[in-house]
Short mmCIF file of C-alpha atoms in Angstrom, two decimals:
data_model
loop_
_atom_site.label_atom_id
_atom_site.label_comp_id
_atom_site.label_asym_id
_atom_site.label_seq_id
_atom_site.Cartn_x
_atom_site.Cartn_y
_atom_site.Cartn_z
CA UNK U 267 3.91 -16.59 27.30
CA UNK U 268 6.33 -13.73 27.84
CA UNK U 269 7.29 -13.94 24.18
CA UNK U 270 3.68 -13.58 23.13
CA UNK U 271 3.17 -10.50 25.31
CA UNK U 272 6.27 -8.95 23.77
CA UNK U 273 4.90 -9.80 20.33
CA UNK U 274 1.62 -8.05 21.14
CA UNK U 275 3.37 -4.89 22.32
CA UNK U 276 5.69 -4.90 19.35
CA UNK U 277 2.85 -5.36 16.85
CA UNK U 278 0.56 -2.72 18.35
CA UNK U 279 3.02 0.01 19.26
CA UNK U 280 6.60 -0.50 18.11
CA UNK U 281 5.93 -1.87 14.64
CA UNK U 282 2.56 -0.20 14.21
CA UNK U 283 1.25 -1.34 10.89
CA UNK U 284 0.44 2.14 9.56
CA UNK U 285 2.87 4.47 11.26
CA UNK U 286 6.00 2.31 11.30
CA UNK U 287 5.48 -0.24 8.50
CA UNK U 288 3.76 2.08 6.02
CA UNK U 289 0.91 -0.31 5.26
CA UNK U 290 -2.75 0.51 4.80
CA UNK U 291 -2.24 4.18 4.09
CA UNK U 292 -5.06 4.59 1.57
CA UNK U 293 -7.87 3.77 4.03
CA UNK U 294 -5.88 5.58 6.74
CA UNK U 295 -6.09 8.86 4.84
CA UNK U 296 -9.38 8.12 3.11
CA UNK U 297 -11.57 7.25 6.07
CA UNK U 298 -10.11 9.44 8.79
CA UNK U 299 -11.92 12.68 8.04
CA UNK U 300 -14.76 11.79 10.37
CA UNK U 301 -14.64 9.83 13.60
CA UNK U 302 -17.66 7.74 12.58
CA UNK U 303 -16.15 6.40 9.38
CA UNK U 304 -12.84 5.85 11.14
CA UNK U 305 -14.50 3.66 13.78
CA UNK U 306 -16.38 1.72 11.08
CA UNK U 307 -13.21 1.07 9.12
CA UNK U 308 -11.24 0.17 12.24
CA UNK U 309 -13.85 -2.40 13.28
CA UNK U 310 -14.04 -3.94 9.83
CA UNK U 311 -10.25 -4.23 9.63
CA UNK U 312 -9.87 -5.74 13.12
CA UNK U 313 -12.40 -8.37 12.14
CA UNK U 314 -11.00 -9.29 8.73
CA UNK U 315 -7.30 -8.88 9.48
CA UNK U 316 -7.37 -11.24 12.45
CA UNK U 317 -9.17 -13.87 10.36
CA UNK U 318 -7.01 -13.34 7.28
CA UNK U 319 -3.77 -13.76 9.20
CA UNK U 320 -4.89 -17.17 10.43
CA UNK U 321 -6.40 -18.38 7.18
CA UNK U 322 -3.42 -17.42 5.01
CA UNK U 323 -1.17 -19.16 7.55
CA UNK U 324 -3.26 -22.32 7.20
CA UNK U 325 -3.23 -22.02 3.40
CA UNK U 326 0.51 -21.68 3.30
CA UNK U 327 1.32 -24.46 5.75
CA UNK U 328 -1.23 -27.02 4.65
CA UNK U 329 -1.40 -26.39 0.91
CA UNK U 330 1.51 -24.40 -0.49
CA UNK U 331 4.33 -25.92 1.55
CA UNK U 332 3.06 -29.48 1.34
CA UNK U 333 2.90 -29.43 -2.44
CA UNK U 334 5.97 -27.24 -2.99
CA UNK U 335 3.96 -24.40 -4.51
CA UNK U 336 5.55 -21.49 -2.61
CA UNK U 337 5.91 -19.44 -5.78
CA UNK U 338 2.11 -19.20 -5.92
CA UNK U 339 2.06 -17.34 -2.58
CA UNK U 340 1.08 -13.94 -3.96
CA UNK U 341 -1.71 -15.26 -6.17
CA UNK U 342 -3.15 -17.62 -3.57
CA UNK U 343 -3.03 -15.12 -0.69
CA UNK U 344 -4.86 -12.46 -2.63
CA UNK U 345 -7.53 -14.97 -3.70
CA UNK U 346 -7.95 -16.26 -0.16
CA UNK U 347 -8.31 -12.72 1.19
CA UNK U 348 -10.77 -11.68 -1.52
CA UNK U 349 -12.97 -14.70 -0.94
CA UNK U 350 -12.68 -14.32 2.83
CA UNK U 351 -13.98 -10.76 2.61
CA UNK U 352 -16.84 -11.92 0.41
CA UNK U 353 -17.65 -14.73 2.84
CA UNK U 354 -17.52 -12.47 5.91
CA UNK U 355 -19.85 -10.08 4.11
CA UNK U 356 -22.44 -12.78 3.40
CA UNK U 357 -22.08 -14.26 6.89
CA UNK U 358 -22.59 -10.93 8.65
CA UNK U 359 -25.54 -10.05 6.42
CA UNK U 360 -27.31 -13.26 7.49
CA UNK U 361 -26.25 -13.56 11.12
CA UNK U 362 -25.48 -10.07 12.47
CA UNK U 363 -27.37 -7.65 10.18
CA UNK U 364 -26.81 -4.72 12.57
CA UNK U 365 -23.04 -5.04 12.33
CA UNK U 366 -23.29 -5.51 8.56
CA UNK U 367 -25.16 -2.23 8.18
CA UNK U 368 -22.72 -0.53 10.53
CA UNK U 369 -19.65 -1.60 8.55
CA UNK U 370 -21.34 -0.75 5.25
CA UNK U 371 -19.03 0.14 2.39
CA UNK U 372 -15.86 -0.52 4.38
CA UNK U 373 -16.13 -4.27 4.27
CA UNK U 374 -15.71 -4.77 0.49
CA UNK U 375 -13.02 -2.08 0.43
CA UNK U 376 -10.81 -4.21 2.65
CA UNK U 377 -9.88 -6.52 -0.23
CA UNK U 378 -7.56 -3.85 -1.57
CA UNK U 379 -6.32 -2.82 1.87
CA UNK U 380 -2.63 -3.54 1.73
CA UNK U 381 -2.48 -3.93 5.52
CA UNK U 382 -4.33 -7.25 5.28
CA UNK U 383 -2.15 -8.63 2.53
CA UNK U 384 0.96 -7.13 4.11
CA UNK U 385 0.37 -8.85 7.45
CA UNK U 386 -0.14 -12.16 5.66
CA UNK U 387 3.22 -11.70 3.93
CA UNK U 388 4.96 -10.59 7.16
CA UNK U 389 3.68 -13.69 8.97
CA UNK U 390 4.79 -15.90 6.12
CA UNK U 391 8.26 -14.27 5.91
CA UNK U 392 8.85 -14.61 9.66
CA UNK U 393 7.73 -18.24 9.62
CA UNK U 394 5.54 -17.80 12.69
CA UNK U 395 3.85 -20.71 14.44
CA UNK U 396 0.06 -20.89 14.44
CA UNK U 397 -0.26 -19.22 17.83
CA UNK U 398 2.17 -16.45 16.88
CA UNK U 399 0.28 -15.90 13.63
CA UNK U 400 -3.01 -15.60 15.49
CA UNK U 401 -1.63 -13.26 18.15
CA UNK U 402 0.34 -11.04 15.79
CA UNK U 403 -2.44 -10.61 13.24
CA UNK U 404 -4.89 -9.64 15.98
CA UNK U 405 -2.36 -7.25 17.52
CA UNK U 406 -1.55 -5.66 14.16
CA UNK U 407 -5.28 -5.18 13.61
CA UNK U 408 -5.66 -3.49 17.01
CA UNK U 409 -2.69 -1.26 16.17
CA UNK U 410 -4.36 -0.30 12.90
CA UNK U 411 -7.58 0.61 14.69
CA UNK U 412 -5.72 2.56 17.36
CA UNK U 413 -3.74 4.63 14.85
CA UNK U 414 -6.79 5.27 12.67
CA UNK U 415 -9.01 6.43 15.55
CA UNK U 416 -6.28 8.63 17.08
CA UNK U 417 -5.63 10.17 13.68
CA UNK U 418 -9.33 10.83 13.05
CA UNK U 419 -9.53 12.66 16.37
CA UNK U 420 -6.63 14.91 15.41
CA UNK U 421 -8.00 15.53 11.93
CA UNK U 422 -11.41 16.59 13.19
CA UNK U 423 -9.65 19.30 15.19
CA UNK U 424 -7.58 20.42 12.21
CA UNK U 425 -10.76 20.95 10.21
CA UNK U 426 -11.72 23.69 12.66
CA UNK U 427 -8.49 25.60 12.11
CA UNK U 428 -7.52 27.66 9.08
CA UNK U 429 -5.16 25.68 6.89
CA UNK U 430 -3.33 27.47 4.05
CA UNK U 431 -4.89 26.53 0.71
CA UNK U 432 -2.06 24.49 -0.88
CA UNK U 433 -1.68 22.47 2.32
CA UNK U 434 -5.33 21.50 2.56
CA UNK U 435 -6.75 17.97 2.65
CA UNK U 436 -4.31 15.17 1.90
CA UNK U 437 -1.26 17.36 2.30
CA UNK U 438 -1.90 18.49 5.89
CA UNK U 439 -3.19 14.97 6.55
CA UNK U 440 0.20 13.50 5.67
CA UNK U 441 2.12 16.03 7.75
CA UNK U 442 -0.16 15.26 10.70
CA UNK U 443 0.42 11.55 10.16
CA UNK U 444 4.12 12.31 10.29
CA UNK U 445 3.77 13.93 13.70
CA UNK U 446 1.67 11.02 14.95
CA UNK U 447 4.25 8.63 13.55
CA UNK U 448 6.91 10.53 15.47
CA UNK U 449 4.96 9.86 18.65
CA UNK U 450 4.88 6.14 17.89
CA UNK U 451 8.55 6.30 16.98
CA UNK U 452 9.26 6.86 20.65
CA UNK U 453 8.20 3.27 21.38
CA UNK U 454 11.16 1.98 19.34
CA UNK U 455 13.30 1.43 22.41
CA UNK U 456 10.70 -0.65 24.25
CA UNK U 457 11.18 -4.10 22.79
CA UNK I 123 -6.38 9.17 -33.15
CA UNK I 124 -2.63 9.65 -32.78
CA UNK I 125 -3.24 12.80 -30.79
CA UNK I 126 -5.58 11.19 -28.29
CA UNK I 127 -3.06 8.41 -27.64
CA UNK I 128 -0.33 10.89 -26.87
CA UNK I 129 -2.79 12.64 -24.57
CA UNK I 130 -3.43 9.39 -22.71
CA UNK I 131 0.31 9.10 -22.28
CA UNK I 132 0.95 12.66 -21.13
CA UNK I 133 -1.87 12.85 -18.57
CA UNK I 134 -0.07 10.32 -16.38
CA UNK I 135 3.01 12.52 -16.24
CA UNK I 136 1.51 15.63 -14.72
CA UNK I 137 -2.26 16.17 -14.80
CA UNK I 138 -3.06 12.85 -13.11
CA UNK I 139 0.32 11.76 -11.79
CA UNK I 140 -0.64 8.83 -9.55
CA UNK I 141 0.64 9.27 -6.00
CA UNK I 142 0.07 13.01 -5.88
CA UNK I 143 -3.04 13.86 -7.85
CA UNK I 144 -4.95 10.67 -7.15
CA UNK I 145 -3.49 10.05 -3.65
CA UNK I 146 -3.50 6.32 -4.35
CA UNK I 147 -0.87 3.67 -3.85
CA UNK I 148 0.77 5.53 -1.00
CA UNK I 149 2.26 2.60 0.87
CA UNK I 150 5.13 1.82 -1.52
CA UNK I 151 5.65 5.54 -2.06
CA UNK I 152 6.34 6.04 1.63
CA UNK I 153 8.13 2.82 2.31
CA UNK I 154 10.73 2.39 -0.42
CA UNK I 155 11.87 5.96 -1.01
CA UNK I 156 14.71 5.94 1.49
CA UNK I 157 17.10 6.11 -1.45
CA UNK I 158 16.74 7.12 -5.10
CA UNK I 159 17.81 3.67 -6.22
CA UNK I 160 15.09 1.83 -4.28
CA UNK I 161 12.48 4.36 -5.34
CA UNK I 162 13.29 3.99 -9.03
CA UNK I 163 13.53 0.19 -8.73
CA UNK I 164 10.06 0.02 -7.21
CA UNK I 165 8.80 2.45 -9.86
CA UNK I 166 10.11 0.33 -12.72
CA UNK I 167 8.65 -2.87 -11.22
CA UNK I 168 5.27 -1.16 -10.89
CA UNK I 169 5.59 0.25 -14.41
CA UNK I 170 6.14 -3.24 -15.81
CA UNK I 171 3.14 -4.71 -13.98
CA UNK I 172 0.94 -1.74 -14.89
CA UNK I 173 1.73 -1.89 -18.62
CA UNK I 174 1.38 -5.68 -18.84
CA UNK I 175 -1.84 -5.86 -16.85
CA UNK I 176 -3.33 -2.94 -18.82
CA UNK I 177 -2.50 -4.72 -22.08
CA UNK I 178 -3.91 -8.07 -20.98
CA UNK I 179 -7.03 -6.60 -19.39
CA UNK I 180 -7.67 -4.56 -22.52
CA UNK I 181 -7.14 -7.58 -24.78
CA UNK I 182 -9.54 -9.67 -22.70
CA UNK I 183 -12.09 -6.98 -21.97
CA UNK I 184 -14.74 -8.58 -24.19
CA UNK I 185 -14.18 -12.08 -22.79
CA UNK I 186 -14.31 -11.35 -19.05
CA UNK I 187 -17.88 -11.38 -17.67
CA UNK I 188 -18.55 -8.11 -15.88
CA UNK I 189 -19.73 -9.81 -12.66
CA UNK I 190 -16.39 -11.42 -11.89
CA UNK I 191 -14.20 -8.78 -13.53
CA UNK I 192 -12.50 -7.58 -10.34
CA UNK I 193 -11.43 -11.11 -9.42
CA UNK I 194 -10.11 -11.64 -12.96
CA UNK I 195 -8.17 -8.36 -12.87
CA UNK I 196 -6.61 -9.29 -9.54
CA UNK I 197 -5.49 -12.67 -10.85
CA UNK I 198 -3.96 -11.04 -13.94
CA UNK I 199 -2.13 -8.50 -11.76
CA UNK I 200 -0.99 -11.13 -9.26
CA UNK I 201 0.45 -13.23 -12.09
CA UNK I 202 2.58 -10.37 -13.38
CA UNK I 203 3.67 -9.49 -9.85
CA UNK I 204 4.86 -13.06 -9.37
CA UNK I 205 6.84 -12.78 -12.61
CA UNK I 206 8.45 -9.54 -11.39
CA UNK I 207 9.22 -11.11 -8.02
CA UNK I 208 10.99 -14.10 -9.58
CA UNK I 209 12.84 -11.97 -12.15
CA UNK I 210 14.01 -9.54 -9.49
CA UNK I 211 15.17 -12.36 -7.25
CA UNK I 212 17.23 -13.78 -10.11
CA UNK I 213 18.67 -10.60 -11.61
CA UNK I 214 18.69 -7.85 -8.98
CA UNK I 215 18.94 -9.66 -5.67
CA UNK I 216 20.14 -6.67 -3.54
CA UNK I 217 17.17 -4.62 -4.76
CA UNK I 218 14.85 -7.55 -4.02
CA UNK I 219 16.15 -7.60 -0.43
CA UNK I 220 15.87 -3.82 -0.08
CA UNK I 221 12.26 -3.73 -1.26
CA UNK I 222 11.32 -6.64 1.02
CA UNK I 223 7.60 -7.25 1.37
CA UNK I 224 6.80 -4.37 -0.95
CA UNK I 225 7.45 -6.42 -4.08
CA UNK I 226 4.54 -8.83 -3.48
CA UNK I 227 2.55 -5.84 -2.26
CA UNK I 228 2.46 -4.40 -5.79
CA UNK I 229 -0.62 -6.63 -6.13
CA UNK I 230 -2.65 -4.44 -3.82
CA UNK I 231 -1.37 -1.15 -5.22
CA UNK I 232 -4.63 0.65 -5.91
CA UNK I 233 -3.20 2.40 -8.98
CA UNK I 234 -2.92 -0.82 -10.96
CA UNK I 235 -6.39 -2.13 -10.19
CA UNK I 236 -7.72 1.40 -10.58
CA UNK I 237 -6.30 1.75 -14.11
CA UNK I 238 -7.51 -1.72 -15.08
CA UNK I 239 -11.03 -0.92 -13.94
CA UNK I 240 -11.24 2.73 -14.98
CA UNK I 241 -9.32 2.62 -18.23
CA UNK I 242 -8.12 -0.68 -19.69
CA UNK I 243 -11.49 -2.40 -19.32
CA UNK I 244 -13.09 0.20 -21.58
CA UNK I 245 -10.38 1.07 -24.10
CA UNK I 246 -8.40 -0.49 -26.92
CA UNK I 247 -4.96 -2.06 -26.75
CA UNK I 248 -2.87 0.91 -27.90
CA UNK I 249 -4.66 3.45 -25.73
CA UNK I 250 -4.35 1.17 -22.70
CA UNK I 251 -0.67 0.69 -23.38
CA UNK I 252 -0.15 4.46 -23.57
CA UNK I 253 -2.16 4.97 -20.39
CA UNK I 254 -0.20 2.33 -18.50
CA UNK I 255 3.13 3.64 -19.74
CA UNK I 256 2.28 7.25 -18.86
CA UNK I 257 0.96 6.43 -15.41
CA UNK I 258 3.88 4.09 -14.75
CA UNK I 259 6.50 6.66 -15.76
CA UNK I 260 4.73 9.33 -13.73
CA UNK I 261 4.76 7.00 -10.73
CA UNK I 262 8.44 6.12 -11.24
CA UNK I 263 9.47 9.77 -11.53
CA UNK I 264 7.52 10.69 -8.39
CA UNK I 265 9.20 7.91 -6.45
CA UNK I 266 12.59 9.00 -7.80
CA UNK I 267 12.05 12.64 -6.78
CA UNK I 268 10.80 11.74 -3.32
CA UNK I 269 13.66 9.27 -2.95
CA UNK I 270 16.15 11.95 -3.97
CA UNK I 271 14.80 14.47 -1.44
CA UNK I 272 14.85 11.94 1.37
CA UNK I 273 18.25 10.49 0.52
CA UNK I 274 19.97 13.86 0.10
CA UNK I 275 18.57 15.23 3.37
CA UNK I 276 18.50 12.02 5.35
CA UNK I 277 21.89 10.52 4.57
CA UNK I 278 23.64 13.27 2.61
CA UNK I 279 24.16 11.06 -0.42
CA UNK I 280 22.74 10.74 -3.92
CA UNK I 281 22.68 7.28 -5.51
CA UNK I 282 25.11 6.15 -2.83
CA UNK I 283 27.78 8.82 -3.38
CA UNK I 284 28.32 11.47 -0.75
CA UNK I 285 27.57 15.01 -1.94
CA UNK I 286 28.12 17.22 1.07
CA UNK I 287 31.44 15.83 2.26
CA UNK I 288 32.22 14.27 5.64
CA UNK I 289 31.37 17.35 7.71
CA UNK I 290 27.65 17.05 6.84
CA UNK I 291 25.48 15.96 9.74
CA UNK I 292 22.69 13.86 8.16
CA UNK I 293 19.09 14.75 8.96
CA UNK I 294 18.24 11.17 9.95
CA UNK I 295 14.60 12.05 10.60
CA UNK I 296 14.01 12.06 6.84
CA UNK I 297 14.82 8.40 6.25
CA UNK I 298 12.66 7.19 9.13
CA UNK I 299 8.88 6.69 8.98
CA UNK I 300 7.85 10.15 10.28
CA UNK I 301 10.06 11.87 7.72
CA UNK I 302 8.38 9.90 4.92
CA UNK I 303 4.95 11.21 5.84
CA UNK I 304 6.13 14.80 6.27
CA UNK I 305 8.18 14.79 3.05
CA UNK I 306 5.26 13.45 1.01
CA UNK I 307 2.85 15.93 2.60
CA UNK I 308 5.12 18.86 1.83
CA UNK I 309 5.71 17.65 -1.74
CA UNK I 310 1.95 17.48 -2.24
CA UNK I 311 1.77 21.05 -0.98
CA UNK I 312 4.44 22.17 -3.48
CA UNK I 313 2.58 20.40 -6.31
CA UNK I 314 -0.60 22.26 -5.31
CA UNK I 315 1.27 25.58 -5.23
CA UNK I 316 2.73 25.04 -8.70
CA UNK I 317 -0.57 23.75 -10.05
CA UNK I 318 -2.50 26.80 -8.89
CA UNK I 319 -0.77 29.19 -11.26
#
């Protein structure tokens, strides 16, 4: 149990998926200009990432390892994630239409979110057990949401200030992300 | 015709150089540029996948039904990434270890899928080849430059050899995660400054 709690802390704060592992930067910069879109993206990612971590684990353990097909990992993971996103989209549309409308465009975009694929690969490289895979993928997803929403809050403030022209948009966004990353860097000593 | 092909090639080098002008494919850019060597290695791997997938997508553009095109593109890209992964493991093992999870992650690099969808699916073989080569070289050079800045400042070396002598106190911030974001942001700013003139 203690191990799992440590894993949660390490995945959310110490090894934050965006700010310490450099994954999922495109949606991080792309959807953080407004708080609303940031919350939408964060929710969609939490949902899909937690599922994807478990399903790719199952795929690897039950299919790839049993038949000695480990070299097909990249191809099979990306296919599993793409079809998972498609399936989640159809499922939500039928069962929870309100959530489907709320997530909107962000759901299909997740297929190319490298955070999802990256977590699948991290879990596979570390040879986690099922429980560890479940806990870590959920925790990574929460970390993603946390970083994205914090960053969107900071960026909304920056929009009010006067930024020199060459620094505008993505440039000041990256520098801000650097400062935020520095804040998360302080957690390094915790675990 | 010859002129337009050279234009397709050149646009990837400056006018639309991937990580800066398009702000796509940032993850590998930030993650593997701790040293020049890693940056260039990642760049060349991406270049290979980009050129091959552009060629194959362009060759098959009339066969692939438009409804399932994205899935087909992803499978084509994933196949080439697997080839790169296995080749790198066999021939450049230290680089394979240094790049870590970012080799399989070339699959989800938005630049490659973006070029397949925006360019190769609509253009002929030679033009797609030129486009892939230009974009790939632009990407490799950007990674190399960013890697050079971070390695020189962060560890005081260039390609592994010390350049400032033993008295230099390395600016370790630059090779950690925060430094990556700040360095890329400032480089983007410099590109904007130069581009304005």
